[in-house]
CSV table of C-alpha atoms in Angstrom, one decimal:
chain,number,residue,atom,x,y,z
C,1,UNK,CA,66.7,220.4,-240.4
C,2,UNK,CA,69.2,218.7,-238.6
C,3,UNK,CA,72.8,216.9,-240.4
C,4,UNK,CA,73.1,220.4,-242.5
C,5,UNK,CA,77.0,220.9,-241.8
C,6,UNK,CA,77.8,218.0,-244.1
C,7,UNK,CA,74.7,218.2,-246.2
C,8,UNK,CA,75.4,221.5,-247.3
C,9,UNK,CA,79.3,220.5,-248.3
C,10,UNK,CA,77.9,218.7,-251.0
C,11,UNK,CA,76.8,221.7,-252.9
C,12,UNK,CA,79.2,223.6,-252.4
C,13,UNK,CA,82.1,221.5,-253.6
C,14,UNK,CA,80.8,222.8,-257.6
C,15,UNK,CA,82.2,226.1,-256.4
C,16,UNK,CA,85.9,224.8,-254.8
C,17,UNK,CA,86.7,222.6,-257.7
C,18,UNK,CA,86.2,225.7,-259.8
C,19,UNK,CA,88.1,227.6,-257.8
C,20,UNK,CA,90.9,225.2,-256.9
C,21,UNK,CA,94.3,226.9,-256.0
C,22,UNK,CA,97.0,224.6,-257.0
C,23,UNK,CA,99.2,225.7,-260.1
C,24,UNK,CA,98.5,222.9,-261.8
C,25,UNK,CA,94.5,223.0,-262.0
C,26,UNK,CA,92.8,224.5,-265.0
C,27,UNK,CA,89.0,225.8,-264.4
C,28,UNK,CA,87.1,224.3,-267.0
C,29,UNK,CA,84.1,226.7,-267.2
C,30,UNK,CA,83.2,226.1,-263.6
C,31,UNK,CA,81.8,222.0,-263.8
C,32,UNK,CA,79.0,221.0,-261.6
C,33,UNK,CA,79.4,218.5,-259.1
C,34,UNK,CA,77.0,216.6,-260.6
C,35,UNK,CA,78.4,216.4,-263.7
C,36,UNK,CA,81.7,214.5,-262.6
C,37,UNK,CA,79.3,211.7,-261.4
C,38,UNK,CA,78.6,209.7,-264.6
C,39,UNK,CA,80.8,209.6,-267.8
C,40,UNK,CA,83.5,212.1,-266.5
C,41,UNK,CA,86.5,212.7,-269.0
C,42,UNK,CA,90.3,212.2,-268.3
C,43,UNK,CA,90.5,215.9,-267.9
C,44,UNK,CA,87.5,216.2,-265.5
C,45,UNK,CA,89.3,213.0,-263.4
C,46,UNK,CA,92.6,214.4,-263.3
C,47,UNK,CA,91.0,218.5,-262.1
C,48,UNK,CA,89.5,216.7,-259.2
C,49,UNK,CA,92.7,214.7,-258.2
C,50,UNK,CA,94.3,218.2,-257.9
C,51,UNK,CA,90.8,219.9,-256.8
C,52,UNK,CA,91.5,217.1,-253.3
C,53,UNK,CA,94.6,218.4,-252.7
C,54,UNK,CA,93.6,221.7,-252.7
C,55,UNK,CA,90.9,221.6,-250.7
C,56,UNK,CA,93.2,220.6,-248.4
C,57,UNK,CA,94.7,223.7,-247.4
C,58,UNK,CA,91.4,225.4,-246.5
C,59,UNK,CA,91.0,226.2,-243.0
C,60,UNK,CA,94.6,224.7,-242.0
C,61,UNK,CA,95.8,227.6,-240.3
C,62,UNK,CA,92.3,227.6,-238.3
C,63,UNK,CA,92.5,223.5,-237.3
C,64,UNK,CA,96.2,223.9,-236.1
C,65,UNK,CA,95.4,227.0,-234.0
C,66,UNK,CA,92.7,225.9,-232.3
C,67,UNK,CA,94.3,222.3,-231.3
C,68,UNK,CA,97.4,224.2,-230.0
C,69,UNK,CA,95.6,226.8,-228.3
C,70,UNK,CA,93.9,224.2,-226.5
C,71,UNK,CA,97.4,222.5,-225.8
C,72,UNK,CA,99.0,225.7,-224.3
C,73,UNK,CA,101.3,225.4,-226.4
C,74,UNK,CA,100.3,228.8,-227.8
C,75,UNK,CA,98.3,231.9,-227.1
C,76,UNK,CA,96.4,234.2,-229.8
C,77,UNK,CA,96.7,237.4,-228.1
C,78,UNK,CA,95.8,239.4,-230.8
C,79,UNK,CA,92.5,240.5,-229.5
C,80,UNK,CA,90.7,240.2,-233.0
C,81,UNK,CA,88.3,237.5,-231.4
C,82,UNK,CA,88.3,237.4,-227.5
C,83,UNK,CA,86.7,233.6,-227.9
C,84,UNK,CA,90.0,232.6,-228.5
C,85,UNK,CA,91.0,233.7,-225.0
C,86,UNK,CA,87.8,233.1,-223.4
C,87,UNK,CA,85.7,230.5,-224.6
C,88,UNK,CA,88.4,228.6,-226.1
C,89,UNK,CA,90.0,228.2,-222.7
C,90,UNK,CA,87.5,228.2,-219.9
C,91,UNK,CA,84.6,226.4,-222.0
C,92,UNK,CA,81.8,225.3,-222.4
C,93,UNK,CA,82.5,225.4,-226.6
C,94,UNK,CA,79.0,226.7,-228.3
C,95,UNK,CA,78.0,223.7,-230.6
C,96,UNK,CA,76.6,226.0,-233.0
C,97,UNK,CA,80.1,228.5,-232.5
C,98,UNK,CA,82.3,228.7,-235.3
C,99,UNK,CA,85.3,227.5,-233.1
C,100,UNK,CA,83.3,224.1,-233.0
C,101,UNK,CA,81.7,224.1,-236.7
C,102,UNK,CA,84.7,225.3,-238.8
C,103,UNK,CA,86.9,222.8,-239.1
C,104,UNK,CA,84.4,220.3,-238.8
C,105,UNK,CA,83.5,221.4,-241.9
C,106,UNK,CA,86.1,221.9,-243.1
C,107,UNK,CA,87.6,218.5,-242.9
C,108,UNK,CA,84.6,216.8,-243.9
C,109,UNK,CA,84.9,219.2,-247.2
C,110,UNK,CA,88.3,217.3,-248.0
C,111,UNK,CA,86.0,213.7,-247.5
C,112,UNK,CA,83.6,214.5,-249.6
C,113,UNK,CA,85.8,215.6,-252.2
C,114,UNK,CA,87.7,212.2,-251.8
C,115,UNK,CA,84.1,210.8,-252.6
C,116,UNK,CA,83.3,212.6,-255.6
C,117,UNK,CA,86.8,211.7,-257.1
C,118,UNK,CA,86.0,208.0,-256.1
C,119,UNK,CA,82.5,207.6,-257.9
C,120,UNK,CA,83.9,209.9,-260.7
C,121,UNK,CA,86.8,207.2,-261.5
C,122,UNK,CA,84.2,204.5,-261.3
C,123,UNK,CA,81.9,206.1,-263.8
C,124,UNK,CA,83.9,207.8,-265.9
C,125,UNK,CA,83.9,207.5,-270.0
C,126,UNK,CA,87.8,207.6,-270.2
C,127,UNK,CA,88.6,204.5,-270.4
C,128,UNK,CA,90.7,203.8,-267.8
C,129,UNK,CA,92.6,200.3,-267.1
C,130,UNK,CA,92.0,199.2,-263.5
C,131,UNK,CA,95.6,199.8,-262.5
C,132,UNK,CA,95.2,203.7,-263.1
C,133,UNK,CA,91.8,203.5,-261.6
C,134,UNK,CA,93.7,201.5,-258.5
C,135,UNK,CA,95.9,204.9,-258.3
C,136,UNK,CA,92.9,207.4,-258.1
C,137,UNK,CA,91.3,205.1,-255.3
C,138,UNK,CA,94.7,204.5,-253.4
C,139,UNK,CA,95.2,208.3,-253.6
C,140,UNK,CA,91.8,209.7,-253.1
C,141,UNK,CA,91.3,207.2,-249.5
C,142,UNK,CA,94.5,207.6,-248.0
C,143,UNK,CA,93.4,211.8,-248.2
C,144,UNK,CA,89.9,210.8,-247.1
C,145,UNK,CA,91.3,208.8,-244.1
C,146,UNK,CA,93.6,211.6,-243.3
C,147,UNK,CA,90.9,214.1,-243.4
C,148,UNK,CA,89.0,211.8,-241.1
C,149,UNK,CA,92.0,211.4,-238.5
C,150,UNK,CA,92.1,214.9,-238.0
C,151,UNK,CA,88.4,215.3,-237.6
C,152,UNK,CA,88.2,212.8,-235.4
C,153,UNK,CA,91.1,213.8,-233.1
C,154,UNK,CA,88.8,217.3,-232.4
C,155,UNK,CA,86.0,215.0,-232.0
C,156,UNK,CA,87.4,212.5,-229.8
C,157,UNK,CA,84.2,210.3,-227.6
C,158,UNK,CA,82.2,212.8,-229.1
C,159,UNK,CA,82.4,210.7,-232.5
C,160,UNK,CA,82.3,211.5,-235.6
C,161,UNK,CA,80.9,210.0,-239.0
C,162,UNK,CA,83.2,207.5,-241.3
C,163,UNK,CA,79.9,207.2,-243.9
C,164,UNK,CA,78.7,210.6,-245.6
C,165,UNK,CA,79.0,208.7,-248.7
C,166,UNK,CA,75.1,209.8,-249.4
C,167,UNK,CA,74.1,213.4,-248.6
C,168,UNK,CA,70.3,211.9,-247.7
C,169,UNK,CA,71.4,209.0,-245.8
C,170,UNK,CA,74.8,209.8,-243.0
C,171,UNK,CA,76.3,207.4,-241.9
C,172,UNK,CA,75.6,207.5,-237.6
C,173,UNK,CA,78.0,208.5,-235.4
C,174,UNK,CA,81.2,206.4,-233.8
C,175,UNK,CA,83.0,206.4,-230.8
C,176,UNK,CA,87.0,207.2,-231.3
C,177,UNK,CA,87.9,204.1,-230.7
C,178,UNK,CA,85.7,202.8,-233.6
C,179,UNK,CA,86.2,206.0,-236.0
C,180,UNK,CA,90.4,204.9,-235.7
C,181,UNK,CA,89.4,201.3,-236.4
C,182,UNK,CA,87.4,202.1,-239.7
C,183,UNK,CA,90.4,204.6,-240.3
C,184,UNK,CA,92.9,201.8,-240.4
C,185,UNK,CA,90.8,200.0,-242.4
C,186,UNK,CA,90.5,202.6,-245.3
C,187,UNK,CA,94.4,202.9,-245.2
C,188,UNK,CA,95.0,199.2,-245.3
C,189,UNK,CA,92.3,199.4,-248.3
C,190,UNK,CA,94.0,202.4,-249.5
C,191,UNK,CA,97.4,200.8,-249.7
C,192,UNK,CA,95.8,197.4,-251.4
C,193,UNK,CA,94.9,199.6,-254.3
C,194,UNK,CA,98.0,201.2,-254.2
C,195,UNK,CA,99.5,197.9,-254.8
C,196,UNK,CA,97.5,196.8,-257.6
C,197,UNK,CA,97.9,200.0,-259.1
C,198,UNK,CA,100.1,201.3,-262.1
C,199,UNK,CA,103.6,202.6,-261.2
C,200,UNK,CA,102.8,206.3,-262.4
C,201,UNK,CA,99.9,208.3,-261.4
C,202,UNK,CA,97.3,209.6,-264.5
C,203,UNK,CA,97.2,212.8,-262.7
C,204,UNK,CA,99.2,216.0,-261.5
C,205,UNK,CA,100.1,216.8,-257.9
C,206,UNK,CA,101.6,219.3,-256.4
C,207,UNK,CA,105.5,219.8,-255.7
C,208,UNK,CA,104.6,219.0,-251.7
C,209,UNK,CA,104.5,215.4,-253.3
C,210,UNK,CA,107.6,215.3,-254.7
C,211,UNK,CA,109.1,211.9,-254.2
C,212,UNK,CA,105.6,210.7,-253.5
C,213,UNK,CA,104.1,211.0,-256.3
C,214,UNK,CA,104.0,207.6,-257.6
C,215,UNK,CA,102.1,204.3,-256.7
C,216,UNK,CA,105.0,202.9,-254.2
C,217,UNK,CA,106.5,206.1,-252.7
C,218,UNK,CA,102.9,207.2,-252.1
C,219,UNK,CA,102.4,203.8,-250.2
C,220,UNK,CA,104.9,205.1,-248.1
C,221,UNK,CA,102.8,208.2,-246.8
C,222,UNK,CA,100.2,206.1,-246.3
C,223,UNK,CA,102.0,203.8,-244.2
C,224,UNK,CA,103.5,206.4,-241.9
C,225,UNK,CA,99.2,207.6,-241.7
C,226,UNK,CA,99.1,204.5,-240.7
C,227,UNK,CA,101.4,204.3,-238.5
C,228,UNK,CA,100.2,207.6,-236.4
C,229,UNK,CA,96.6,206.0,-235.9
C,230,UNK,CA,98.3,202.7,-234.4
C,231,UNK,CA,100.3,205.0,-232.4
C,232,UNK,CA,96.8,206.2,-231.2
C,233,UNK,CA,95.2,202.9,-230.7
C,234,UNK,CA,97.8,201.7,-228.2
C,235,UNK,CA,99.5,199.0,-231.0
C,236,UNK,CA,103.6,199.5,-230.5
C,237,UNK,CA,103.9,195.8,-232.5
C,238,UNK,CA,101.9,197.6,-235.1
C,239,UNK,CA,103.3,200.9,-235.4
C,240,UNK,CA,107.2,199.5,-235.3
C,241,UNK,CA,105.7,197.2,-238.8
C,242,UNK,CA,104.3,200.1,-240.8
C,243,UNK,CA,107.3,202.3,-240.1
C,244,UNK,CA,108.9,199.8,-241.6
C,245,UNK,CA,107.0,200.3,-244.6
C,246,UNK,CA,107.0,203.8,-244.7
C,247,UNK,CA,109.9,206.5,-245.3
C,248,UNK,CA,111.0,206.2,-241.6
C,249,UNK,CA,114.8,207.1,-241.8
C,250,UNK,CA,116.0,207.2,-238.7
C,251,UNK,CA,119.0,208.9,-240.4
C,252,UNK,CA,117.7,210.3,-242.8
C,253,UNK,CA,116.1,214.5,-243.1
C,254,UNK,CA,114.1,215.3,-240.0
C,255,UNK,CA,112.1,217.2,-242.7
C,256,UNK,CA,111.6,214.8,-245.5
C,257,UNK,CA,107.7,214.0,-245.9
C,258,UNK,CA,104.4,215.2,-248.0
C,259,UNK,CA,103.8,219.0,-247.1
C,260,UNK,CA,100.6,221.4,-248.4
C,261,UNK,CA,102.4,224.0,-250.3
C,262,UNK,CA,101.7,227.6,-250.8
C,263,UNK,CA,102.1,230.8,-253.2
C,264,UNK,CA,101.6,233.8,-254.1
C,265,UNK,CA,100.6,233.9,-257.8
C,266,UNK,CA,97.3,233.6,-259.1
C,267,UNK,CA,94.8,232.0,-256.8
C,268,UNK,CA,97.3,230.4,-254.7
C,269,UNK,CA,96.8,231.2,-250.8
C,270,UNK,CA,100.1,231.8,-248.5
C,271,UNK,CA,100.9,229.9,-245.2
C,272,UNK,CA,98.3,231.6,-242.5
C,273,UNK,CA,100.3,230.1,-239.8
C,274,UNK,CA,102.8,232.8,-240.5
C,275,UNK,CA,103.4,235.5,-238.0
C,276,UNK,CA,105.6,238.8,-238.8
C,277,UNK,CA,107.9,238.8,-236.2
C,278,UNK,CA,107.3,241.8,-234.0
C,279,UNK,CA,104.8,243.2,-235.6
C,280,UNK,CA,101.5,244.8,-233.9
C,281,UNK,CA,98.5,242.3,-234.7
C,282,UNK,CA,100.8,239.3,-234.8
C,283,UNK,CA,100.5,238.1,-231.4
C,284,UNK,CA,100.6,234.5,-231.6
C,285,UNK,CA,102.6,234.0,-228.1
C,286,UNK,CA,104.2,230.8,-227.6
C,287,UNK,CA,103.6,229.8,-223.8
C,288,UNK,CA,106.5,231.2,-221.3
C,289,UNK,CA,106.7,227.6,-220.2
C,290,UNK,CA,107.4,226.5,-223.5
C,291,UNK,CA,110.8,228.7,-223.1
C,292,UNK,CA,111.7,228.2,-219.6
C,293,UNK,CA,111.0,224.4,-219.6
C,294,UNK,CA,113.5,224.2,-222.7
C,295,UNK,CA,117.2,222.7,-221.8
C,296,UNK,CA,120.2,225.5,-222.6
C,297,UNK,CA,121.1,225.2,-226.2
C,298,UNK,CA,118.3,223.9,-227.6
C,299,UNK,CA,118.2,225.2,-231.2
C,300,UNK,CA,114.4,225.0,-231.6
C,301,UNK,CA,113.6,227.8,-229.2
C,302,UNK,CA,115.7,230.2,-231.3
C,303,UNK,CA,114.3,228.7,-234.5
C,304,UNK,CA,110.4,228.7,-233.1
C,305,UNK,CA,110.2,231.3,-231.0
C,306,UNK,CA,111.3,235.2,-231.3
C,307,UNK,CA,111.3,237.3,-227.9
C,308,UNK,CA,108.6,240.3,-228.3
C,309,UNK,CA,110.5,243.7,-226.9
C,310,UNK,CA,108.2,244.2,-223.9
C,311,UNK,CA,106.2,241.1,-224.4
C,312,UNK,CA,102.3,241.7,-224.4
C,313,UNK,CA,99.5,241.1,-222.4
C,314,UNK,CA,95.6,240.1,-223.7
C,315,UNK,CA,92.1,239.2,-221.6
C,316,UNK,CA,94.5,238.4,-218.0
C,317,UNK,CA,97.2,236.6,-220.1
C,318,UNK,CA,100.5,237.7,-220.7
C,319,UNK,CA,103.5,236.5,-223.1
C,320,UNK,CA,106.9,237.1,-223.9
C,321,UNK,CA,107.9,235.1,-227.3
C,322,UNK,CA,105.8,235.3,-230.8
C,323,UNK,CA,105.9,232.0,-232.5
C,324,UNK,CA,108.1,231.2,-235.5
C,325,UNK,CA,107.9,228.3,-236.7
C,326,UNK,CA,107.7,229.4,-240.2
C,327,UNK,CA,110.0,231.9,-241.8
C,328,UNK,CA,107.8,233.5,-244.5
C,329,UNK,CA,104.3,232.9,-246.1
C,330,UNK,CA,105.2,230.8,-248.5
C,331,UNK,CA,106.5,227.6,-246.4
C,332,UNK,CA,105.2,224.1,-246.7
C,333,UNK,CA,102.8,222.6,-243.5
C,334,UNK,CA,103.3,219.1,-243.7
C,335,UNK,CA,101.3,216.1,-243.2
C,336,UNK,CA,103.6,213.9,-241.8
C,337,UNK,CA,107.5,213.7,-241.4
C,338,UNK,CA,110.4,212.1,-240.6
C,339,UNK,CA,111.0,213.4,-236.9
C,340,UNK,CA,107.4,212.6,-235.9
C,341,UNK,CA,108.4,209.1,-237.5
C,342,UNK,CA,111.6,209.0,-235.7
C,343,UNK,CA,109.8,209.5,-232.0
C,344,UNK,CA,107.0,207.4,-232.9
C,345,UNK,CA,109.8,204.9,-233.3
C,346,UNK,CA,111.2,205.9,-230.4
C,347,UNK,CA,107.8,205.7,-228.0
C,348,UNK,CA,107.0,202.2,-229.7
C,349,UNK,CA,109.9,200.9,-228.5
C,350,UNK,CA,109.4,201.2,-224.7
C,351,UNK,CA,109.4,198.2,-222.9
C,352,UNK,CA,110.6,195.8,-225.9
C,353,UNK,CA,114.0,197.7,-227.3
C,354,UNK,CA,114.5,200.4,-225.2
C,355,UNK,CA,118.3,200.7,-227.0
C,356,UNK,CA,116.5,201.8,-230.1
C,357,UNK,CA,114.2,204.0,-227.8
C,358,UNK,CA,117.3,205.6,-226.9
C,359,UNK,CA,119.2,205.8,-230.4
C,360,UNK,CA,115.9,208.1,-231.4
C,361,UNK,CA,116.2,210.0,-229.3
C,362,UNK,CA,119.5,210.6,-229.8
C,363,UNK,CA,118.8,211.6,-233.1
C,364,UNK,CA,116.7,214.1,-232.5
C,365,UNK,CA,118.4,215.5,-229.6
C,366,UNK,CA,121.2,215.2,-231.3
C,367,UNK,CA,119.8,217.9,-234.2
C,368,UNK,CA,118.8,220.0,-231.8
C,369,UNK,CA,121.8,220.9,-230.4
C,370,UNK,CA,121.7,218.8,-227.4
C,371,UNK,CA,123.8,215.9,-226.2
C,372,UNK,CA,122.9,212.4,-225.5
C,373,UNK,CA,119.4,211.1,-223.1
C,374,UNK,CA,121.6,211.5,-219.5
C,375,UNK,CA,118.3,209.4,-218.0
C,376,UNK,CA,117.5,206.0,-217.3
C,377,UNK,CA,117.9,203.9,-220.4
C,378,UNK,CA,115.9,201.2,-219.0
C,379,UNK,CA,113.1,203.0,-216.7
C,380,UNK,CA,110.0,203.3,-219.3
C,381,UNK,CA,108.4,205.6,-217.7
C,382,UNK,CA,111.4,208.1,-217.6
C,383,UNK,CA,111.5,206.9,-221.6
C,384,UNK,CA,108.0,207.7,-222.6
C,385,UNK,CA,108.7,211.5,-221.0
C,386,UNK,CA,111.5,211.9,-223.1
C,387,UNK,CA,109.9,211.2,-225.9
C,388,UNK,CA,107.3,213.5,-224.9
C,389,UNK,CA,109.2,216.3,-224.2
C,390,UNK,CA,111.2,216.0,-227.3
C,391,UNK,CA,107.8,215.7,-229.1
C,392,UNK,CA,106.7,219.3,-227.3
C,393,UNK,CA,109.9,221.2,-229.0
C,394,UNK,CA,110.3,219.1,-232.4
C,395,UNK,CA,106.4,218.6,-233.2
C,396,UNK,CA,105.3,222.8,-231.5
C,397,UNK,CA,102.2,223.9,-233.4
C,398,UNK,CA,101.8,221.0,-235.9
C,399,UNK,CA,98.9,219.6,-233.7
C,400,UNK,CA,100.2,216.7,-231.7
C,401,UNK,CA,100.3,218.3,-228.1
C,402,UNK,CA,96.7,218.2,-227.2
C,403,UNK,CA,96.3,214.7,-228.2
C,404,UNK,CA,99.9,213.6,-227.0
C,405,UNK,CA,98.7,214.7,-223.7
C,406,UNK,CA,95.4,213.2,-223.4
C,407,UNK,CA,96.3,209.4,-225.5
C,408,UNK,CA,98.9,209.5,-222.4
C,409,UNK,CA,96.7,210.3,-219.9
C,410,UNK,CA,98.6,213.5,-219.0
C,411,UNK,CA,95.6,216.3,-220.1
C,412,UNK,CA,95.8,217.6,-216.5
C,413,UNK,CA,97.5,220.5,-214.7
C,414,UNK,CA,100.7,219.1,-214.4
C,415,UNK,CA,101.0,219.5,-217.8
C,416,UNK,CA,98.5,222.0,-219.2
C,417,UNK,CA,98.7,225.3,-217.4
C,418,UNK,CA,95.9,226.8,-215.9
C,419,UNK,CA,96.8,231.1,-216.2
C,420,UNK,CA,93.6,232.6,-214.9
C,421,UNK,CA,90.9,231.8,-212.4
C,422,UNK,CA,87.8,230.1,-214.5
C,423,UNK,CA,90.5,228.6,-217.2
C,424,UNK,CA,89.7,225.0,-217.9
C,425,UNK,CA,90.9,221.4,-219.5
C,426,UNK,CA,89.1,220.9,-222.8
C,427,UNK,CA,89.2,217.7,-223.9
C,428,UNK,CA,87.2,217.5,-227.2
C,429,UNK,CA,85.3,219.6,-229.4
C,430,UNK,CA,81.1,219.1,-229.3
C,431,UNK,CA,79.2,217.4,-231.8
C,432,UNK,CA,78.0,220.2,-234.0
C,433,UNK,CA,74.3,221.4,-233.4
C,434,UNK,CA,72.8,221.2,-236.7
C,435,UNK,CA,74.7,217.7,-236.6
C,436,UNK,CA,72.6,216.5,-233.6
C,437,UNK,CA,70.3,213.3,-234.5
């Protein structure tokens, strides 16, 4: 039986809503899926709002890893699973592996929750006026389209499915270049509702929301989404109008944007992507290169990086510096920010306004300790590697590097390092084998 991956998410989404591990979700004697379908209560609408958010977090730790690792921009050299030395760098990826199905699943867990929500609001007994519906529906696709960026980025010409509406009938495959295009379409249809919809949301989320939590400022979010999958699609014109309408500040906190939160009450789960600083079975190694590539006085190698005493070495590989980009287990991952909105702002202005190319970079140098771009302020190519090198130390470990190199056309030696004889380029996860037509 072929398709199970995303069959099977289906029936198992019962279990996660019941389970949810936000603060703010009650468990109401563990509902069925099916029984959110037709004539759903207020109560049953608003647990799933929270129940998407939730889901959210599962497996994060596990997407980012694998789509650095991939990057170089870090090393697991822990030596709990030697795929993530071996296979995971010198390929072929299994299609039948967990380091292909996992987050695969994972993400298309987060859609299909999006999808239950969806037809829940549509059928449900409470009443609702079409402006709160309009909120659930801008809320629940602009999640659902995010989920589906990130799948699709692993993906990449291996394709991935926008329909999975109906378990028994998938949607077929597309082509990245069609899966960012139906993307873009379920934000713009996302934001629509968004518009039409009533100023406070019916439902609860969590503090990573906070000043996006309401019809317009979560318009915003979506618009910087947005924004990332023109960025993607080649559209500067496009990207420089939805940064517009997002919370693009180019003055504003490098760190202001929606973030997955964590805890350690409860059910809550704690940030997996944090490492105890020299301690044995932490040895997430940030690529030497990373460090000796840096400019002097760059404050986000000390913040990101922490030098192991005597380094370690794992499977031919060697490193010296554990990563640390989070300070405890407890710190928010976000979706989207204000520095990656700042350099998208800066790369989409190449070639048209390189001064405010320029000025955004200057910002983020700026933050990082460093003085002004000493380049050419008029060469674009000598641009576009700025803003890719200030993308490698601002963005380290939140997932752009793999795709930043290969939307450029840069996924090759010169900037992906080869360490060990048999070590290979990986440019997209395979289609999952039970996913095979």
């Amino acid at each position: 039986m072929k398709n199970r991956i995303i069959k099977m998410i289906f029936f198992t989404l019962a279990f996660s809503f019941a389970g949810c591990q936000l603060d703010e979700i009650q468990n109401p004697n563990a509902p069925s899926v099916g029984s959110f379908a037709n004539g759903a209560s207020q109560a049953d609408i608003q647990l799933l709002a929270s129940g998407l958010e939730a889901v959210m977090r599962n497996d994060l730790a596990f997407h980012y890893d694998t789509v650095s690792i991939l990057g170089r921009e870090y090393y697991d050299l822990t030596g709990v699973d030697p795929r993530y030395t071996g296979e995971l760098l010198k390929g072929p990826l299994d299609n039948n592996g967990f380091l292909t199905t996992r987050a695969f699943a994972a993400w298309y867990k987060v859609v299909k929750s999006a999808n239950i929500l969806i037809e829940a609001v549509e059928n449900s007994s409470a009443g609702f006026t079409d402006e709160v519906k309009n909120s659930y529906f801008g809320y629940a696709k602009t999640l659902k389209a995010y989920a589906l960026l990130m799948v699709a980025n692993r993906q990449y010409t291996n394709g991935i499915r926008l329909d999975v509406e109906d378990p028994d009938n998938l949607g077929p495959f597309v082509g990245y270049t069609e899966a960012l295009t139906g993307i873009m379409a379920l934000l713009n249809e996302a934001n629509d509702d968004l518009s039409s919809a009533s100023g406070n949301f019916d439902f609860s989320i969590s503090s990573g929301f906070a000043g996006f939590n309401t019809a317009t400022t979560y318009s915003q979010f979506n618009r910087a989404v947005a924004a990332r999958v023109a960025l993607y699609q080649g559209n500067n014109t496009m990207v420089l109008s939805l940064l517009g309408n997002s919370f693009f500040d180019i003055n504003g906190d490098l760190f202001n944007g929606p973030a997955h939160i964590f805890g350690l009450t409860g059910n809550d789960i704690v940030n997996a992507q944090f490492h105890v600083q020299g301690q044995s079975g932490q040895e997430f190694m940030i690529h030497d290169s990373w460090v000796a590539d840096a400019e002097a006085g760059d404050t986000r190698v000390t913040e990101k990086s922490f030098q192991l005493p005597g380094g370690t070495m794992f499977d031919g590989l060697s490193a010296d510096y554990q990563i640390a980009v989070y300070d405890t287990n407890v710190d928010p991952v976000y979706l989207i920010r204000n520095e990656e909105l700042i350099l998208m702002y800066a790369e989409a202005n190449i070639g048209t306004n390189n001064p405010e190319t320029v000025a955004a970079i200057n910002r983020v140098r700026n933050a990082a300790g460093l003085g002004d771009y000493a380049g050419n302020p008029t060469d674009a190519t000598e641009l576009l590697e700025e803003v890719l090198r200030q993308r490698r130390y601002s963005l380290l470990a939140e997932g752009h590097r793999w795709i930043d190199l290969r939307r450029l056309n840069r996924l090759n030696e010169t900037y992906v390092p080869l360490d060990r004889a048999g070590d290979n380029i990986i440019d997209a996860f395979p289609t999952p084998f039970t996913e095979n037509e």
